[in-house]
Amino acid sequence: MDIHNRFTSDVIVEMRRHIEAAGGNEVFFSGTINESGIVTEVSVGARGNEHEVPVNAFVARAGSVLIHNHPSGNLRPSDADLSVASRVSENAQGFYIINNAVDAVYVVMEPIKPSVTVPLSSEEASGYLSSTGPLAKMSPDYEERPVQQQLVKAVAECFNKNGVGVFEAGTGVGKSFAYLIPSMLWVSKNKERVVVSTGTINLQQQLLEKDIPAAEKIIGKKIKAVLVKGRQNYVCLRRLDEAGRERDLFSEETEVFDRIAAWVQETKTGDRSDLSFLPPDALWTRVNSEADACLGMRCPFREKCFVMRVRKEAADAQLLVVNHHLLFADIESRLGGAGYDDAAVLPPYRRIIFDEAHGIENAATSFFSESLNRFKIGKQLNLLYRQRRGSASGFLYTVAALAQEDYSAEIEAAVAEVKGALLSLEERGFEMVQNEGSLRLHEATAMRFGEVLHSLSYLQQQVAKVTGLMRDMMETIADEDRDVPVLYETKSVLRRLDDAVALCKQFLDWNEHPDSVFWVEKRRLSPSAAKNLDSPYYFQLYQTPLDIAPLMNEGVFEPMKSAVCTSATLGIGGTFNFWQRRTGVGFVERERILEGVFPSPFPYKTNLLLAVPRDAPFPDSREYQPYVEQAVVRLIETAGGRTLVLFTSYDSLRRACDAARNALRSSGITVLKQGEDDRFRLLSAFKNDRASVLFATDSFWEGVDVPGDSLSQVVIVKLPFGVPSDPVFAARSELVQARGGNPFMELSVPEAVIQFRQGFGRLIRRGDDRGAVVVLDRRIMEKPYGRIFLASIPECRRMYDTLPVICDSVEKMLN
């Protein structure tokens, strides 16, 4: 084989020189090949003797092909050579043997040639949305949006430069098309999969059902796109079949179980969202797919498995649409050892789009947090052993029937001990927390946690006793009986109980984990969940990451070739510094980061009035809540309903809503309150009733999309600062302070600004929307930090006057 077909002349000379310098002994090289398969660069990894040379794993990892010389001139591979060649082929690496003169080569294993990346033409990509492009020809009333075309170019550049894009796109820019078109062009040209991760189900459905099909028509190419959900969303046919044998144990849920069983005969997806009814969680978790309980190829239902069907579809897909939670599950698996070249929760990918990227810190914090309460442990114990109507059942008895040694009596007693330990832990927890709601475990509170930690230690021991006894009994099962499905279900339960034991240990060793926040909370059940219980309260323990930025950098931004992060609210006062620091982008090399602000094309200057009443008391005044209650009523009457009132406190919301209902009883205005119905129905009622008002907090600050006359006024009761006593917020504030920073300006203000921008953005959803945003908190005008809030929203009409004058202006604007 001609040596020049494998190496450049410079590389031949270099390898010859290194072999001579090693006295003609074996030398190990790692080489880089070009798209033609020719080695263009080598690095020396190790030097040996005349018979062998060690493989330097670190140097080998970076190469396309591993090379070493045989001083004898006999290039026949040894058994050791063949073993190494087989191993490195799993990484798509080649394996060559050369002679000392480097004029002969024996190719043991061919390397995989690097793919040739075809860059996108930014002009061509943006041209699809131009006034003369395909979309304009399909829509006679199409209006070109230059800012959208600029965003398309920015996303295309991010792909071309393997960059990390941080792009703020205001409402109405059309960011979905702006990232979908470059993504779809890229996958069609380069055969690289792109993952789109979003924060809400609504956006996922919009992408799959509306935006992606439309984008395919625009670019004239068919792209295989698949929506991937967590496997818990799908029914497991085996678990459903087994649960059906215990159908009578579901008591009042028997009818719902039968409806699920009938639906399975017709459904093509097995997806819970396709049900025409909402099954109780307790029932669904008995029949849904669980990774721990999956029998894989041993499952008798594998040919019909809904999860396997989705995975096969996803494996061939060019574009995957997922939510942030599922993405982080995949990242966790890859960081845990799965790597980035093989399938984990998702098929392999190296390019990602984060839509609604303002929420990824909270999504990651939520995913990587652990929690524990009596219901979570009780649910697993009940699967092992439960008593109902005087009879006992559960996996315990099936396992005991298979085992040669029966420990069921000891396990029943141990389960009773665990339940007693849970009640004791909860009692100690309530005594400690009292009326504070939540409490962080740290140096200043460690003494207060003494009784709780003592109870937690006992709980840990008792749960470990249950799992130990179950495993001891399972060890006595004969080999021929070890494939019984109930054993996999039992192992799944035991693994979850192991997780509870591990969290207990982490809590007990809290001071050895400075990267985590350990805290507890007294929580309240919903009225329906608390219906048959003595108390509506329960005690919950949490372990939360102190800072997810390092994890995000290691798991996402470092290994990805490109990552595009977009949202309407990423910046604060004109910079992205806060968001980048909190999400890990701050660790990325500066030259990889591309930034851009793409302002909304909507006419805020003429269509939106921002009003702040100068006669409002400050929020820390006793007069503030009574003022809010009467001001909200006057503003609602002025607008004739069609108002979204956003609160930061549920107590304040409840009191203001009660006052409004009383004052508006005969006005014909419908008053809707968060918590009295599910989110979807509340929003539907609000959209469909023009004379309605919605009182809301928390999640309603974002994701509410009510264009048109149904929403003409947003009232922001108070600037959305975090509660200083919140355990995670307090721990992060201390971290900022320990670094010499100002927690209020570096954490409190930026977080409040981002949420304020989300609330502000609920009003103008399309070009002809108009109305008022009234902020009842005059700190926005009178405190120095208020300028940061005002600098972070679009330019619009502003007024700072008394409430009566504001009401007159709002009335004139809306009528």
Coordinates of N, CA, C and O in Angstrom, one line a residue, residues 69-77 81 97-99 106:
N69 N 5.2 1.4 15.3 CA 6.1 0.8 14.4 C 6.5 -0.6 14.9 O 6.5 -0.8 16.1
H70 N 6.8 -1.5 13.9 CA 7.5 -2.8 14.2 C 8.9 -2.7 13.8 O 9.2 -2.7 12.6
P71 N 9.9 -2.6 14.7 CA 11.3 -2.5 14.3 C 11.8 -3.6 13.4 O 12.7 -3.4 12.6
S72 N 11.2 -4.8 13.5 CA 11.6 -5.9 12.7 C 11.3 -5.8 11.3 O 11.9 -6.5 10.4
G73 N 10.4 -4.9 10.9 CA 10.0 -4.7 9.6 C 8.8 -5.6 9.2 O 8.2 -5.5 8.1
N74 N 8.5 -6.6 10.1 CA 7.4 -7.5 9.9 C 6.1 -6.8 10.4 O 6.0 -6.6 11.6
L75 N 5.2 -6.4 9.5 CA 4.1 -5.6 9.9 C 2.8 -6.5 10.3 O 1.8 -5.9 10.5
R76 N 3.0 -7.7 10.4 CA 1.9 -8.6 10.8 C 1.5 -8.3 12.2 O 2.3 -8.3 13.1
P77 N 0.2 -8.0 12.5 CA -0.2 -7.7 13.9 C -0.1 -8.8 14.8 O -0.5 -10.0 14.5
D81 N -1.9 -6.5 19.4 CA -2.3 -5.5 18.4 C -3.7 -5.6 18.0 O -4.5 -4.7 17.9
I97 N 0.0 -0.1 11.5 CA 1.4 -0.5 11.8 C 2.3 -0.1 10.7 O 2.0 -0.3 9.5
I98 N 3.4 0.5 11.1 CA 4.4 1.0 10.1 C 5.8 0.4 10.4 O 6.0 -0.2 11.5
N99 N 6.7 0.5 9.4 CA 8.1 0.1 9.7 C 8.9 1.3 10.1 O 8.4 2.4 10.1
Y106 N 0.7 -1.1 7.3 CA -0.3 -2.2 7.3 C -1.5 -1.6 8.1 O -1.4 -1.3 9.2

